[in-house]
Amino acid sequence: MATGDLELVLDARALIGEGAIWNTALQRLHWIDIHGQCVFTYDPATGANRAYDVGQMIGTVVPRARGGLMLTLHEGFAGFDPDTGRVTLLPRPPEHDPAVVRFNDGKCDPSGRFWAGTMALAKGPKPLGKVYRLDADGSIHVMFREAGTSNGIAWSLDRRILYYIDTPLVRVDAFDYDDATGAIAGRRTVITIPPGMGRPDGSTMDAEGMLWVAMWDGGRVTRWNPRTGALLQTVRLPVTRVTSCAFGGPDLDTLYITSARNGLTEKQLAAQPLAGGLFKIRPGVCGVPAPAYQG
Ligand code: CA
């Protein structure tokens, strides 16, 4: 498969563009602006990018099997109906204190449970985030604690490994994952990010079992072999704060990439005017469909 050039899809100027995910049922891309408090639905067929204000900080978006979307918001998990704009917040997750932490990135596992983590609102010495699992029956479980900035979550093609990124650790960890029960065990580091590449943020799996990782303050998306830890491919962007990536399009051969402008100085913004934009590239490999929430 041929590799294409990087293209700007939308000069969106998002504060923190994030959460790219392809909705296979709708053939559209969902993404979010965390500080802009918006979820977007982009239709490549028309170029339309519909924005929905969700009224509080948003951490991620996933499709819902019954229709509509699921979100993480500052306060917890929520359902979202794009037809009415209605946000339905689920009961507060156990141990979740919105005065101290907010929800951030998350994705559904191969069986359609919705995993997402939290992060502290203010910098501090202790990692106060947690990773939660929302099951199809609506129950919410704390899966582990002491996350710093909980970010990318992805699963191996054989459904036996969960790959996890806690950004400040500058690495990718793996857990043994039981798809029948959603249990995880045996945390270990599988990818160590060398200095000078930025910090790992969102991630996605490709059809060859390789992991794509967006690099915050790294100006790139990187492709890794999670079995060997080897760096395989680098896609450079004209912006430094690269936040998430997801394969989309009818053949899942287009990698959509989000970025942020939040926290950049005027001088930095002048040097990277497309910061906050949505980009795409055909990187020469296909993705796999993102599971929808089954509840
Ligand atoms: Ca993120």
Short mmCIF file of C-alpha atoms and ligand atoms in Angstrom, two decimals:
data_model
loop_
_atom_site.label_atom_id
_atom_site.label_comp_id
_atom_site.label_asym_id
_atom_site.label_seq_id
_atom_site.Cartn_x
_atom_site.Cartn_y
_atom_site.Cartn_z
CA MET A 1 0.00 0.00 0.00
CA ALA A 2 1.42 3.35 -1.04
CA THR A 3 2.15 6.05 1.47
CA GLY A 4 0.61 9.48 0.85
CA ASP A 5 1.42 12.99 1.99
CA LEU A 6 0.15 14.61 5.14
CA GLU A 7 -2.88 16.84 4.50
CA LEU A 8 -4.75 19.36 6.60
CA VAL A 9 -8.39 18.29 6.92
CA LEU A 10 -9.69 21.12 9.07
CA ASP A 11 -8.00 24.32 10.22
CA ALA A 12 -10.06 23.85 13.38
CA ARG A 13 -7.85 25.75 15.83
CA ALA A 14 -9.02 23.46 18.61
CA LEU A 15 -7.64 24.27 22.07
CA ILE A 16 -7.02 20.59 22.68
CA GLY A 17 -8.20 18.58 19.69
CA GLU A 18 -8.36 14.96 20.83
CA GLY A 19 -10.16 11.63 20.83
CA ALA A 20 -10.20 10.81 17.12
CA ILE A 21 -12.29 7.69 16.44
CA TRP A 22 -13.86 6.39 13.24
CA ASN A 23 -17.52 5.44 13.44
CA THR A 24 -17.80 2.49 11.05
CA ALA A 25 -21.62 2.46 11.17
CA LEU A 26 -21.88 6.13 10.14
CA GLN A 27 -18.63 6.33 8.12
CA ARG A 28 -17.76 9.51 9.98
CA LEU A 29 -15.00 10.66 12.30
CA HIS A 30 -15.74 11.74 15.84
CA TRP A 31 -13.26 13.91 17.71
CA ILE A 32 -13.35 16.39 20.55
CA ASP A 33 -11.96 19.64 21.94
CA ILE A 34 -11.32 19.03 25.65
CA HIS A 35 -11.15 22.67 26.75
CA GLY A 36 -13.49 23.81 23.99
CA GLN A 37 -16.05 21.45 25.60
CA CYS A 38 -17.16 20.16 22.21
CA VAL A 39 -17.63 16.87 20.43
CA PHE A 40 -17.41 16.94 16.64
CA THR A 41 -18.65 14.68 13.87
CA TYR A 42 -16.72 15.08 10.63
CA ASP A 43 -18.14 13.70 7.39
CA PRO A 44 -15.39 13.22 4.78
CA ALA A 45 -18.05 12.82 2.06
CA THR A 46 -19.27 16.42 2.50
CA GLY A 47 -16.49 18.07 4.49
CA ALA A 48 -19.02 19.09 7.15
CA ASN A 49 -17.77 19.16 10.74
CA ARG A 50 -20.73 19.35 13.09
CA ALA A 51 -19.98 20.69 16.59
CA TYR A 52 -21.90 19.92 19.76
CA ASP A 53 -21.32 21.86 22.98
CA VAL A 54 -21.39 19.44 25.93
CA GLY A 55 -21.13 22.06 28.67
CA GLN A 56 -18.08 20.76 30.54
CA MET A 57 -14.60 19.45 29.81
CA ILE A 58 -14.75 16.31 27.69
CA GLY A 59 -12.16 13.51 27.71
CA THR A 60 -13.12 11.18 24.87
CA VAL A 61 -15.92 9.92 22.63
CA VAL A 62 -16.87 6.43 21.45
CA PRO A 63 -19.80 5.20 19.35
CA ARG A 64 -22.64 3.36 21.07
CA ALA A 65 -23.96 0.14 19.51
CA ARG A 66 -27.61 1.11 20.08
CA GLY A 67 -26.99 4.49 18.40
CA GLY A 68 -25.67 7.80 19.64
CA LEU A 69 -22.38 8.28 21.44
CA MET A 70 -20.75 7.75 24.79
CA LEU A 71 -18.50 10.39 26.31
CA THR A 72 -16.28 10.92 29.26
CA LEU A 73 -16.89 14.32 30.80
CA HIS A 74 -15.16 16.05 33.70
CA GLU A 75 -17.62 14.43 36.10
CA GLY A 76 -17.84 10.93 34.65
CA PHE A 77 -19.25 8.76 31.89
CA ALA A 78 -22.18 10.08 29.87
CA GLY A 79 -24.46 9.15 27.01
CA PHE A 80 -24.93 11.67 24.21
CA ASP A 81 -27.69 11.89 21.63
CA PRO A 82 -26.52 13.96 18.64
CA ASP A 83 -30.10 14.27 17.37
CA THR A 84 -31.29 16.13 20.46
CA GLY A 85 -27.96 17.33 21.93
CA ARG A 86 -28.97 15.69 25.20
CA VAL A 87 -26.18 14.68 27.61
CA THR A 88 -27.10 11.95 30.12
CA LEU A 89 -24.52 11.73 32.89
CA LEU A 90 -24.19 8.27 34.46
CA PRO A 91 -23.90 7.88 38.25
CA ARG A 92 -20.62 9.20 39.63
CA PRO A 93 -17.85 6.59 39.31
CA PRO A 94 -16.49 5.16 42.57
CA GLU A 95 -13.71 7.22 44.19
CA HIS A 96 -14.10 9.97 41.55
CA ASP A 97 -13.72 13.50 42.95
CA PRO A 98 -14.32 16.14 40.22
CA ALA A 99 -12.81 18.79 42.50
CA VAL A 100 -9.45 17.07 42.10
CA VAL A 101 -9.48 15.07 38.84
CA ARG A 102 -11.27 14.95 35.50
CA PHE A 103 -11.89 12.20 33.00
CA ASN A 104 -9.55 12.00 30.04
CA ASP A 105 -8.89 9.52 27.20
CA GLY A 106 -10.60 6.16 26.80
CA LYS A 107 -11.77 3.54 24.30
CA CYS A 108 -13.91 0.41 24.16
CA ASP A 109 -12.43 -3.06 24.50
CA PRO A 110 -13.15 -5.78 21.91
CA SER A 111 -16.27 -6.82 23.85
CA GLY A 112 -17.61 -3.27 24.03
CA ARG A 113 -16.78 -2.30 27.61
CA PHE A 114 -15.80 1.37 27.85
CA TRP A 115 -12.43 2.00 29.55
CA ALA A 116 -11.29 5.51 30.48
CA GLY A 117 -8.89 7.14 32.90
CA THR A 118 -8.69 10.30 34.94
CA MET A 119 -6.01 12.92 35.60
CA ALA A 120 -5.40 15.60 38.19
CA LEU A 121 -6.70 19.11 37.46
CA ALA A 122 -3.55 20.63 38.95
CA LYS A 123 0.04 19.44 38.79
CA GLY A 124 1.14 17.70 41.97
CA PRO A 125 3.66 15.18 43.25
CA LYS A 126 1.19 12.27 43.47
CA PRO A 127 -0.48 10.52 40.54
CA LEU A 128 -4.16 10.93 41.43
CA GLY A 129 -5.71 9.45 38.30
CA LYS A 130 -7.47 6.10 38.03
CA VAL A 131 -8.53 3.86 35.19
CA TYR A 132 -12.17 2.77 35.09
CA ARG A 133 -14.16 0.21 33.15
CA LEU A 134 -17.82 0.86 32.33
CA ASP A 135 -19.50 -2.46 31.57
CA ALA A 136 -22.51 -2.99 29.31
CA ASP A 137 -24.73 -3.37 32.39
CA GLY A 138 -23.82 0.16 33.51
CA SER A 139 -21.57 -0.95 36.38
CA ILE A 140 -18.37 1.06 36.80
CA HIS A 141 -15.19 -0.54 38.14
CA VAL A 142 -11.87 0.94 39.29
CA MET A 143 -9.30 -1.11 37.36
CA PHE A 144 -6.16 0.49 38.78
CA ARG A 145 -5.01 3.61 40.62
CA GLU A 146 -2.05 6.00 40.62
CA ALA A 147 -2.31 7.14 37.01
CA GLY A 148 -0.66 10.49 36.24
CA THR A 149 -2.23 11.64 32.97
CA SER A 150 -4.23 8.65 31.80
CA ASN A 151 -4.20 8.49 28.00
CA GLY A 152 -4.15 6.00 25.12
CA ILE A 153 -5.72 2.58 25.59
CA ALA A 154 -5.63 -0.08 22.85
CA TRP A 155 -5.96 -3.86 22.53
CA SER A 156 -3.91 -6.45 20.68
CA LEU A 157 -5.56 -8.14 17.69
CA ASP A 158 -5.73 -11.46 19.57
CA ARG A 159 -7.61 -9.71 22.42
CA ARG A 160 -5.05 -10.88 24.98
CA ILE A 161 -3.16 -7.66 25.75
CA LEU A 162 -4.23 -4.15 26.76
CA TYR A 163 -1.73 -1.40 25.89
CA TYR A 164 -1.81 1.63 28.14
CA ILE A 165 -0.20 5.06 28.17
CA ASP A 166 0.29 7.17 31.29
CA THR A 167 1.84 10.19 29.57
CA PRO A 168 4.32 11.40 32.27
CA LEU A 169 5.92 7.93 32.37
CA VAL A 170 7.00 8.40 28.70
CA ARG A 171 6.41 4.74 27.87
CA VAL A 172 3.76 2.24 26.83
CA ASP A 173 2.79 -0.45 29.31
CA ALA A 174 0.94 -3.71 28.71
CA PHE A 175 -1.41 -5.82 30.79
CA ASP A 176 -2.62 -9.36 30.22
CA TYR A 177 -6.28 -8.89 29.33
CA ASP A 178 -9.12 -11.41 29.65
CA ASP A 179 -11.74 -10.58 27.04
CA ALA A 180 -14.31 -12.87 28.68
CA THR A 181 -14.28 -10.99 31.99
CA GLY A 182 -12.47 -7.68 31.30
CA ALA A 183 -9.89 -8.49 33.98
CA ILE A 184 -6.29 -7.28 33.65
CA ALA A 185 -3.06 -8.41 35.30
CA GLY A 186 0.71 -8.41 34.95
CA ARG A 187 1.57 -4.79 34.15
CA ARG A 188 4.94 -4.36 32.39
CA THR A 189 6.62 -1.83 30.11
CA VAL A 190 6.76 -2.77 26.41
CA ILE A 191 7.84 0.48 24.71
CA THR A 192 10.25 3.02 26.16
CA ILE A 193 10.11 6.35 24.33
CA PRO A 194 13.61 7.76 23.77
CA PRO A 195 14.32 11.41 24.69
CA GLY A 196 13.53 14.05 22.06
CA MET A 197 10.32 12.52 20.70
CA GLY A 198 7.86 14.21 23.03
CA ARG A 199 5.50 12.39 25.36
CA PRO A 200 3.03 9.66 24.37
CA ASP A 201 -0.64 10.67 24.25
CA GLY A 202 -3.38 8.90 22.27
CA SER A 203 -2.84 5.55 20.54
CA THR A 204 -4.46 3.19 18.06
CA MET A 205 -3.87 -0.34 16.78
CA ASP A 206 -3.31 -1.19 13.11
CA ALA A 207 -4.22 -4.33 11.16
CA GLU A 208 -0.68 -5.68 11.53
CA GLY A 209 -0.81 -5.48 15.32
CA MET A 210 1.45 -2.45 15.48
CA LEU A 211 0.72 0.47 17.78
CA TRP A 212 0.45 4.10 16.60
CA VAL A 213 1.17 6.72 19.24
CA ALA A 214 0.60 10.48 19.01
CA MET A 215 3.44 12.47 20.59
CA TRP A 216 2.58 15.56 22.64
CA ASP A 217 5.30 18.19 22.18
CA GLY A 218 6.90 15.76 19.73
CA GLY A 219 5.40 17.01 16.46
CA ARG A 220 4.86 13.47 15.22
CA VAL A 221 2.89 10.26 15.24
CA THR A 222 4.97 7.13 15.73
CA ARG A 223 4.41 3.46 14.86
CA TRP A 224 5.85 0.81 17.19
CA ASN A 225 6.11 -2.95 17.41
CA PRO A 226 4.76 -3.59 20.92
CA ARG A 227 6.29 -7.06 20.98
CA THR A 228 9.86 -5.83 20.46
CA GLY A 229 9.59 -2.16 21.47
CA ALA A 230 11.05 -1.12 18.10
CA LEU A 231 10.13 2.17 16.41
CA LEU A 232 8.92 1.36 12.87
CA GLN A 233 7.68 4.59 11.29
CA THR A 234 7.36 8.31 11.98
CA VAL A 235 4.85 10.78 10.54
CA ARG A 236 5.93 14.39 11.04
CA LEU A 237 3.42 17.18 11.55
CA PRO A 238 3.72 20.97 11.24
CA VAL A 239 2.48 21.29 14.85
CA THR A 240 4.12 20.16 18.08
CA ARG A 241 1.17 19.16 20.27
CA VAL A 242 0.00 15.98 18.55
CA THR A 243 -2.70 14.35 20.64
CA SER A 244 -4.52 11.39 19.07
CA CYS A 245 -4.81 9.31 15.91
CA ALA A 246 -7.36 6.93 14.42
CA PHE A 247 -7.74 5.04 11.17
CA GLY A 248 -10.78 5.96 9.11
CA GLY A 249 -12.29 5.94 5.67
CA PRO A 250 -14.18 3.09 3.93
CA ASP A 251 -11.03 0.94 3.89
CA LEU A 252 -9.62 2.23 7.21
CA ASP A 253 -6.50 3.28 5.30
CA THR A 254 -6.48 6.95 6.33
CA LEU A 255 -4.90 7.98 9.63
CA TYR A 256 -6.67 10.99 11.13
CA ILE A 257 -4.58 13.02 13.58
CA THR A 258 -5.67 15.67 16.08
CA SER A 259 -3.58 18.46 17.62
CA ALA A 260 -3.69 21.20 20.25
CA ARG A 261 -2.85 24.91 20.50
CA ASN A 262 -3.49 25.19 24.25
CA GLY A 263 -0.44 26.32 26.23
CA LEU A 264 1.56 27.52 23.23
CA THR A 265 3.03 31.02 23.34
CA GLU A 266 2.19 33.68 20.75
CA LYS A 267 5.61 33.09 19.24
CA GLN A 268 5.05 29.34 19.04
CA LEU A 269 1.60 29.85 17.52
CA ALA A 270 3.11 32.13 14.88
CA ALA A 271 5.54 29.35 13.98
CA GLN A 272 2.80 26.69 13.87
CA PRO A 273 -0.39 28.44 12.76
CA LEU A 274 -2.11 25.09 12.06
CA ALA A 275 -1.91 24.05 15.73
CA GLY A 276 -5.30 22.67 16.77
CA GLY A 277 -5.92 21.41 13.25
CA LEU A 278 -7.17 18.00 12.13
CA PHE A 279 -4.81 16.22 9.73
CA LYS A 280 -4.80 13.00 7.70
CA ILE A 281 -2.34 10.77 5.90
CA ARG A 282 -2.37 7.39 4.17
CA PRO A 283 0.52 5.80 6.06
CA GLY A 284 0.66 2.56 4.04
CA VAL A 285 -1.16 0.32 6.52
CA CYS A 286 -4.82 -0.10 7.51
CA GLY A 287 -6.47 0.13 10.90
CA VAL A 288 -9.03 -2.09 12.59
CA PRO A 289 -12.61 -1.09 13.43
CA ALA A 290 -13.04 0.61 16.81
CA PRO A 291 -15.54 -1.30 18.97
CA ALA A 292 -18.70 0.52 20.09
CA TYR A 293 -20.00 0.57 23.66
CA GLN A 294 -22.42 -2.32 24.04
CA GLY A 295 -24.48 -0.88 26.92
CA CA B 1 -4.99 12.67 25.39
#
